[in-house]
Amino acid sequence: MATALKNLNDYNKANFADVSDKKVGIVVAEWHNEITDVLCTGAIDTLLKHGIKKENIFRNTVPGSFELTLGAQFLALQPEIDAVICIGVVIKGDTKHDDYINHAVANGLTNVALKFNKPVAFGLVTTNNLEQALDRAGGKHGNKGVEAAAAVIGMLSF
Ligand code: DLZ
């Protein structure tokens, strides 16, 4: 379903378990950091809202979205980390860089999740322009960071 049909802030918490003892790593890409900061805040606020302790949230940065996969792996291989949220913004430009990055991150994060048997959320905003990215970072479509955090809590409740 397109994001235009579903606000990213709306999620079903009916099946959320008690996650108050869980530890969550967050990896944030520095490209478009004025937007990834907003996404990260959305993710952290959502984790806190559902009982995860501030001291159990570990925020790390990587240069760009392409590096999210290795950042996620660095965190996932730490036994004390229960789940990872990856946050980035890839905006289409003149070349096909966005395609390469987006597919690499989607495949990479899937592999990390399966390899470590831990939830790894895809908090990557992939858009045609800046306006669409802002719409998904606290704008009219909600906040992709909120959605990513809710996905992790949902999977920790599985
Ligand atoms: C190189 C690049 C470009 C062109 N665009 C983006 C982008 O829109 N969003 C993003 O997160 N990163 C971008 N990068 C950087 C790559 O993700 C990566 O950091 C570099 O290619 C170095 O590996």
PDB file of C-alpha atoms and ligand atoms in Angstrom:
ATOM      1  CA  MET A   1       0.000   0.000   0.000  1.00  0.00           C
ATOM      2  CA  ALA A   2       1.339   3.427  -0.882  1.00  0.00           C
ATOM      3  CA  THR A   3       2.284   5.706   2.001  1.00  0.00           C
ATOM      4  CA  ALA A   4      -0.253   8.196   0.625  1.00  0.00           C
ATOM      5  CA  LEU A   5      -2.954   5.743   1.733  1.00  0.00           C
ATOM      6  CA  LYS A   6      -1.583   5.051   5.202  1.00  0.00           C
ATOM      7  CA  ASN A   7      -0.188   7.528   7.709  1.00  0.00           C
ATOM      8  CA  LEU A   8       3.174   6.313   8.979  1.00  0.00           C
ATOM      9  CA  ASN A   9       2.217   7.288  12.545  1.00  0.00           C
ATOM     10  CA  ASP A  10      -0.695   4.836  12.566  1.00  0.00           C
ATOM     11  CA  TYR A  11       0.188   1.365  13.763  1.00  0.00           C
ATOM     12  CA  ASN A  12      -1.560  -1.494  15.486  1.00  0.00           C
ATOM     13  CA  LYS A  13      -0.334  -1.926  19.058  1.00  0.00           C
ATOM     14  CA  ALA A  14      -2.972  -4.484  20.036  1.00  0.00           C
ATOM     15  CA  ASN A  15      -0.451  -7.331  19.938  1.00  0.00           C
ATOM     16  CA  PHE A  16       2.498  -5.477  21.462  1.00  0.00           C
ATOM     17  CA  ALA A  17       4.144  -7.430  24.285  1.00  0.00           C
ATOM     18  CA  ASP A  18       5.980  -5.961  27.267  1.00  0.00           C
ATOM     19  CA  VAL A  19       9.271  -4.837  25.719  1.00  0.00           C
ATOM     20  CA  SER A  20      10.480  -2.800  28.691  1.00  0.00           C
ATOM     21  CA  ASP A  21      13.584  -4.991  29.154  1.00  0.00           C
ATOM     22  CA  LYS A  22      14.648  -4.879  25.494  1.00  0.00           C
ATOM     23  CA  LYS A  23      17.718  -3.155  24.074  1.00  0.00           C
ATOM     24  CA  VAL A  24      17.486  -1.492  20.684  1.00  0.00           C
ATOM     25  CA  GLY A  25      20.288  -0.215  18.469  1.00  0.00           C
ATOM     26  CA  ILE A  26      19.623   2.579  15.993  1.00  0.00           C
ATOM     27  CA  VAL A  27      21.780   3.310  12.952  1.00  0.00           C
ATOM     28  CA  VAL A  28      21.276   6.729  11.373  1.00  0.00           C
ATOM     29  CA  ALA A  29      22.715   7.829   8.027  1.00  0.00           C
ATOM     30  CA  GLU A  30      24.276  11.296   7.985  1.00  0.00           C
ATOM     31  CA  TRP A  31      23.238  12.111   4.391  1.00  0.00           C
ATOM     32  CA  HIS A  32      20.235  14.464   4.585  1.00  0.00           C
ATOM     33  CA  ASN A  33      20.846  14.606   8.325  1.00  0.00           C
ATOM     34  CA  GLU A  34      18.310  17.388   8.845  1.00  0.00           C
ATOM     35  CA  ILE A  35      15.699  14.789   7.861  1.00  0.00           C
ATOM     36  CA  THR A  36      17.248  11.661   9.375  1.00  0.00           C
ATOM     37  CA  ASP A  37      17.430  13.487  12.738  1.00  0.00           C
ATOM     38  CA  VAL A  38      13.649  13.954  12.659  1.00  0.00           C
ATOM     39  CA  LEU A  39      13.136  10.313  11.716  1.00  0.00           C
ATOM     40  CA  CYS A  40      15.426   9.206  14.538  1.00  0.00           C
ATOM     41  CA  THR A  41      13.562  11.344  17.062  1.00  0.00           C
ATOM     42  CA  GLY A  42      10.302   9.756  15.888  1.00  0.00           C
ATOM     43  CA  ALA A  43      11.783   6.294  16.389  1.00  0.00           C
ATOM     44  CA  ILE A  44      13.188   7.053  19.844  1.00  0.00           C
ATOM     45  CA  ASP A  45       9.955   8.692  21.043  1.00  0.00           C
ATOM     46  CA  THR A  46       8.011   5.618  19.922  1.00  0.00           C
ATOM     47  CA  LEU A  47      10.359   3.215  21.707  1.00  0.00           C
ATOM     48  CA  LEU A  48      10.128   5.285  24.901  1.00  0.00           C
ATOM     49  CA  LYS A  49       6.337   5.498  24.602  1.00  0.00           C
ATOM     50  CA  HIS A  50       6.139   1.703  24.624  1.00  0.00           C
ATOM     51  CA  GLY A  51       8.355   1.218  27.649  1.00  0.00           C
ATOM     52  CA  ILE A  52      11.866   0.800  26.293  1.00  0.00           C
ATOM     53  CA  LYS A  53      14.289   2.540  28.635  1.00  0.00           C
ATOM     54  CA  LYS A  54      16.331   5.502  27.456  1.00  0.00           C
ATOM     55  CA  GLU A  55      19.549   3.805  28.611  1.00  0.00           C
ATOM     56  CA  ASN A  56      18.680   0.775  26.469  1.00  0.00           C
ATOM     57  CA  ILE A  57      18.555   2.737  23.213  1.00  0.00           C
ATOM     58  CA  PHE A  58      21.902   2.942  21.424  1.00  0.00           C
ATOM     59  CA  ARG A  59      22.162   5.501  18.604  1.00  0.00           C
ATOM     60  CA  ASN A  60      25.007   5.277  16.102  1.00  0.00           C
ATOM     61  CA  THR A  61      25.674   7.120  12.870  1.00  0.00           C
ATOM     62  CA  VAL A  62      27.042   5.980   9.514  1.00  0.00           C
ATOM     63  CA  PRO A  63      28.104   8.217   6.592  1.00  0.00           C
ATOM     64  CA  GLY A  64      25.315   7.332   4.168  1.00  0.00           C
ATOM     65  CA  SER A  65      22.463   4.903   3.684  1.00  0.00           C
ATOM     66  CA  PHE A  66      24.705   2.460   1.852  1.00  0.00           C
ATOM     67  CA  GLU A  67      26.564   1.956   5.138  1.00  0.00           C
ATOM     68  CA  LEU A  68      23.381   1.126   7.097  1.00  0.00           C
ATOM     69  CA  THR A  69      23.797  -2.588   6.438  1.00  0.00           C
ATOM     70  CA  LEU A  70      27.229  -2.893   7.987  1.00  0.00           C
ATOM     71  CA  GLY A  71      26.183  -0.613  10.850  1.00  0.00           C
ATOM     72  CA  ALA A  72      23.219  -2.902  11.482  1.00  0.00           C
ATOM     73  CA  GLN A  73      25.501  -5.925  11.429  1.00  0.00           C
ATOM     74  CA  PHE A  74      27.931  -4.323  13.907  1.00  0.00           C
ATOM     75  CA  LEU A  75      25.010  -3.886  16.308  1.00  0.00           C
ATOM     76  CA  ALA A  76      23.191  -7.152  15.614  1.00  0.00           C
ATOM     77  CA  LEU A  77      26.231  -9.252  16.429  1.00  0.00           C
ATOM     78  CA  GLN A  78      26.302  -7.806  19.949  1.00  0.00           C
ATOM     79  CA  PRO A  79      24.466 -10.368  22.100  1.00  0.00           C
ATOM     80  CA  GLU A  80      22.825  -7.730  24.300  1.00  0.00           C
ATOM     81  CA  ILE A  81      21.136  -5.961  21.371  1.00  0.00           C
ATOM     82  CA  ASP A  82      17.637  -7.347  20.709  1.00  0.00           C
ATOM     83  CA  ALA A  83      16.715  -5.368  17.591  1.00  0.00           C
ATOM     84  CA  VAL A  84      18.039  -2.731  15.212  1.00  0.00           C
ATOM     85  CA  ILE A  85      16.382   0.236  13.519  1.00  0.00           C
ATOM     86  CA  CYS A  86      18.043   1.662  10.404  1.00  0.00           C
ATOM     87  CA  ILE A  87      17.265   5.184   9.295  1.00  0.00           C
ATOM     88  CA  GLY A  88      18.192   6.943   6.078  1.00  0.00           C
ATOM     89  CA  VAL A  89      16.899   9.154   3.294  1.00  0.00           C
ATOM     90  CA  VAL A  90      17.700   8.444  -0.338  1.00  0.00           C
ATOM     91  CA  ILE A  91      16.467  11.021  -2.828  1.00  0.00           C
ATOM     92  CA  LYS A  92      16.435  10.336  -6.550  1.00  0.00           C
ATOM     93  CA  GLY A  93      18.932  12.396  -8.544  1.00  0.00           C
ATOM     94  CA  ASP A  94      20.235  12.540 -12.086  1.00  0.00           C
ATOM     95  CA  THR A  95      21.709   9.063 -11.925  1.00  0.00           C
ATOM     96  CA  LYS A  96      20.526   5.646 -10.784  1.00  0.00           C
ATOM     97  CA  HIS A  97      22.432   5.836  -7.473  1.00  0.00           C
ATOM     98  CA  ASP A  98      19.167   5.641  -5.554  1.00  0.00           C
ATOM     99  CA  ASP A  99      18.253   2.308  -7.136  1.00  0.00           C
ATOM    100  CA  TYR A 100      21.589   0.777  -6.260  1.00  0.00           C
ATOM    101  CA  ILE A 101      21.555   2.066  -2.686  1.00  0.00           C
ATOM    102  CA  ASN A 102      17.917   1.186  -2.009  1.00  0.00           C
ATOM    103  CA  HIS A 103      18.213  -2.368  -3.296  1.00  0.00           C
ATOM    104  CA  ALA A 104      21.516  -2.923  -1.521  1.00  0.00           C
ATOM    105  CA  VAL A 105      20.062  -1.720   1.783  1.00  0.00           C
ATOM    106  CA  ALA A 106      16.835  -3.707   1.432  1.00  0.00           C
ATOM    107  CA  ASN A 107      18.745  -6.900   0.632  1.00  0.00           C
ATOM    108  CA  GLY A 108      21.461  -6.182   3.168  1.00  0.00           C
ATOM    109  CA  LEU A 109      19.120  -5.542   6.079  1.00  0.00           C
ATOM    110  CA  THR A 110      17.081  -8.637   5.230  1.00  0.00           C
ATOM    111  CA  ASN A 111      20.272 -10.680   5.332  1.00  0.00           C
ATOM    112  CA  VAL A 112      21.348  -9.205   8.682  1.00  0.00           C
ATOM    113  CA  ALA A 113      17.942  -9.925  10.213  1.00  0.00           C
ATOM    114  CA  LEU A 114      18.003 -13.519   9.007  1.00  0.00           C
ATOM    115  CA  LYS A 115      21.649 -14.099   9.897  1.00  0.00           C
ATOM    116  CA  PHE A 116      21.259 -12.874  13.481  1.00  0.00           C
ATOM    117  CA  ASN A 117      17.613 -13.835  13.920  1.00  0.00           C
ATOM    118  CA  LYS A 118      16.801 -10.343  15.169  1.00  0.00           C
ATOM    119  CA  PRO A 119      14.350  -7.703  13.975  1.00  0.00           C
ATOM    120  CA  VAL A 120      16.010  -5.117  11.726  1.00  0.00           C
ATOM    121  CA  ALA A 121      13.702  -2.295  10.650  1.00  0.00           C
ATOM    122  CA  PHE A 122      13.912  -0.629   7.240  1.00  0.00           C
ATOM    123  CA  GLY A 123      13.485   3.026   8.171  1.00  0.00           C
ATOM    124  CA  LEU A 124      14.664   4.186   4.778  1.00  0.00           C
ATOM    125  CA  VAL A 125      12.746   6.993   3.101  1.00  0.00           C
ATOM    126  CA  THR A 126      13.142   6.554  -0.668  1.00  0.00           C
ATOM    127  CA  THR A 127      11.657   9.399  -2.659  1.00  0.00           C
ATOM    128  CA  ASN A 128      11.716  11.265  -5.956  1.00  0.00           C
ATOM    129  CA  ASN A 129      12.321  14.648  -4.329  1.00  0.00           C
ATOM    130  CA  LEU A 130      12.937  16.545  -1.097  1.00  0.00           C
ATOM    131  CA  GLU A 131       9.294  17.454  -0.595  1.00  0.00           C
ATOM    132  CA  GLN A 132       8.234  13.802  -0.562  1.00  0.00           C
ATOM    133  CA  ALA A 133      10.944  13.063   1.984  1.00  0.00           C
ATOM    134  CA  LEU A 134       9.777  15.904   4.268  1.00  0.00           C
ATOM    135  CA  ASP A 135       6.197  14.610   3.942  1.00  0.00           C
ATOM    136  CA  ARG A 136       7.445  11.344   5.490  1.00  0.00           C
ATOM    137  CA  ALA A 137       9.539  12.943   8.232  1.00  0.00           C
ATOM    138  CA  GLY A 138       6.839  14.431  10.403  1.00  0.00           C
ATOM    139  CA  GLY A 139       4.908  15.913   7.473  1.00  0.00           C
ATOM    140  CA  LYS A 140       1.564  15.026   5.986  1.00  0.00           C
ATOM    141  CA  HIS A 141       2.332  11.307   5.738  1.00  0.00           C
ATOM    142  CA  GLY A 142       3.637  10.959   9.289  1.00  0.00           C
ATOM    143  CA  ASN A 143       7.100   9.860  10.319  1.00  0.00           C
ATOM    144  CA  LYS A 144       8.895   6.842   8.873  1.00  0.00           C
ATOM    145  CA  GLY A 145      10.945   6.580  12.085  1.00  0.00           C
ATOM    146  CA  VAL A 146       7.759   5.997  14.071  1.00  0.00           C
ATOM    147  CA  GLU A 147       6.769   3.233  11.662  1.00  0.00           C
ATOM    148  CA  ALA A 148      10.203   1.593  11.896  1.00  0.00           C
ATOM    149  CA  ALA A 149      10.150   1.610  15.710  1.00  0.00           C
ATOM    150  CA  ALA A 150       6.614   0.189  15.741  1.00  0.00           C
ATOM    151  CA  ALA A 151       7.760  -2.569  13.366  1.00  0.00           C
ATOM    152  CA  VAL A 152      10.588  -3.516  15.704  1.00  0.00           C
ATOM    153  CA  ILE A 153       8.275  -3.612  18.729  1.00  0.00           C
ATOM    154  CA  GLY A 154       5.822  -5.703  16.739  1.00  0.00           C
ATOM    155  CA  MET A 155       8.523  -8.193  15.816  1.00  0.00           C
ATOM    156  CA  LEU A 156       9.909  -8.292  19.367  1.00  0.00           C
ATOM    157  CA  SER A 157       6.346  -9.224  20.374  1.00  0.00           C
ATOM    158  CA  PHE A 158       6.133 -12.023  17.804  1.00  0.00           C
TER     159      PHE A 158
HETATM  160  C1  DLZ B   1      26.588   9.018  -2.746  1.00  0.00           C
HETATM  161  C2  DLZ B   1      25.210   9.200  -2.178  1.00  0.00           C
HETATM  162  C3  DLZ B   1      24.227   9.842  -2.945  1.00  0.00           C
HETATM  163  C4  DLZ B   1      24.466  10.353  -4.319  1.00  0.00           C
HETATM  164  N1  DLZ B   1      23.004  10.037  -2.437  1.00  0.00           N
HETATM  165  C5  DLZ B   1      22.724   9.601  -1.185  1.00  0.00           C
HETATM  166  C6  DLZ B   1      21.429   9.793  -0.638  1.00  0.00           C
HETATM  167  O1  DLZ B   1      20.504  10.371  -1.239  1.00  0.00           O
HETATM  168  N2  DLZ B   1      21.204   9.321   0.626  1.00  0.00           N
HETATM  169  C7  DLZ B   1      22.159   8.675   1.354  1.00  0.00           C
HETATM  170  O2  DLZ B   1      21.889   8.247   2.484  1.00  0.00           O
HETATM  171  N3  DLZ B   1      23.407   8.496   0.844  1.00  0.00           N
HETATM  172  C8  DLZ B   1      23.701   8.940  -0.387  1.00  0.00           C
HETATM  173  N4  DLZ B   1      24.950   8.758  -0.898  1.00  0.00           N
HETATM  174  C9  DLZ B   1      26.002   8.191  -0.041  1.00  0.00           C
HETATM  175  C10 DLZ B   1      26.044   6.653  -0.037  1.00  0.00           C
HETATM  176  O3  DLZ B   1      24.982   6.121   0.747  1.00  0.00           O
HETATM  177  C11 DLZ B   1      27.386   6.168   0.587  1.00  0.00           C
HETATM  178  O4  DLZ B   1      27.569   6.766   1.841  1.00  0.00           O
HETATM  179  C12 DLZ B   1      28.579   6.499  -0.289  1.00  0.00           C
HETATM  180  O5  DLZ B   1      28.391   6.013  -1.591  1.00  0.00           O
HETATM  181  C13 DLZ B   1      29.884   5.899   0.291  1.00  0.00           C
HETATM  182  O6  DLZ B   1      29.803   4.487   0.362  1.00  0.00           O
END
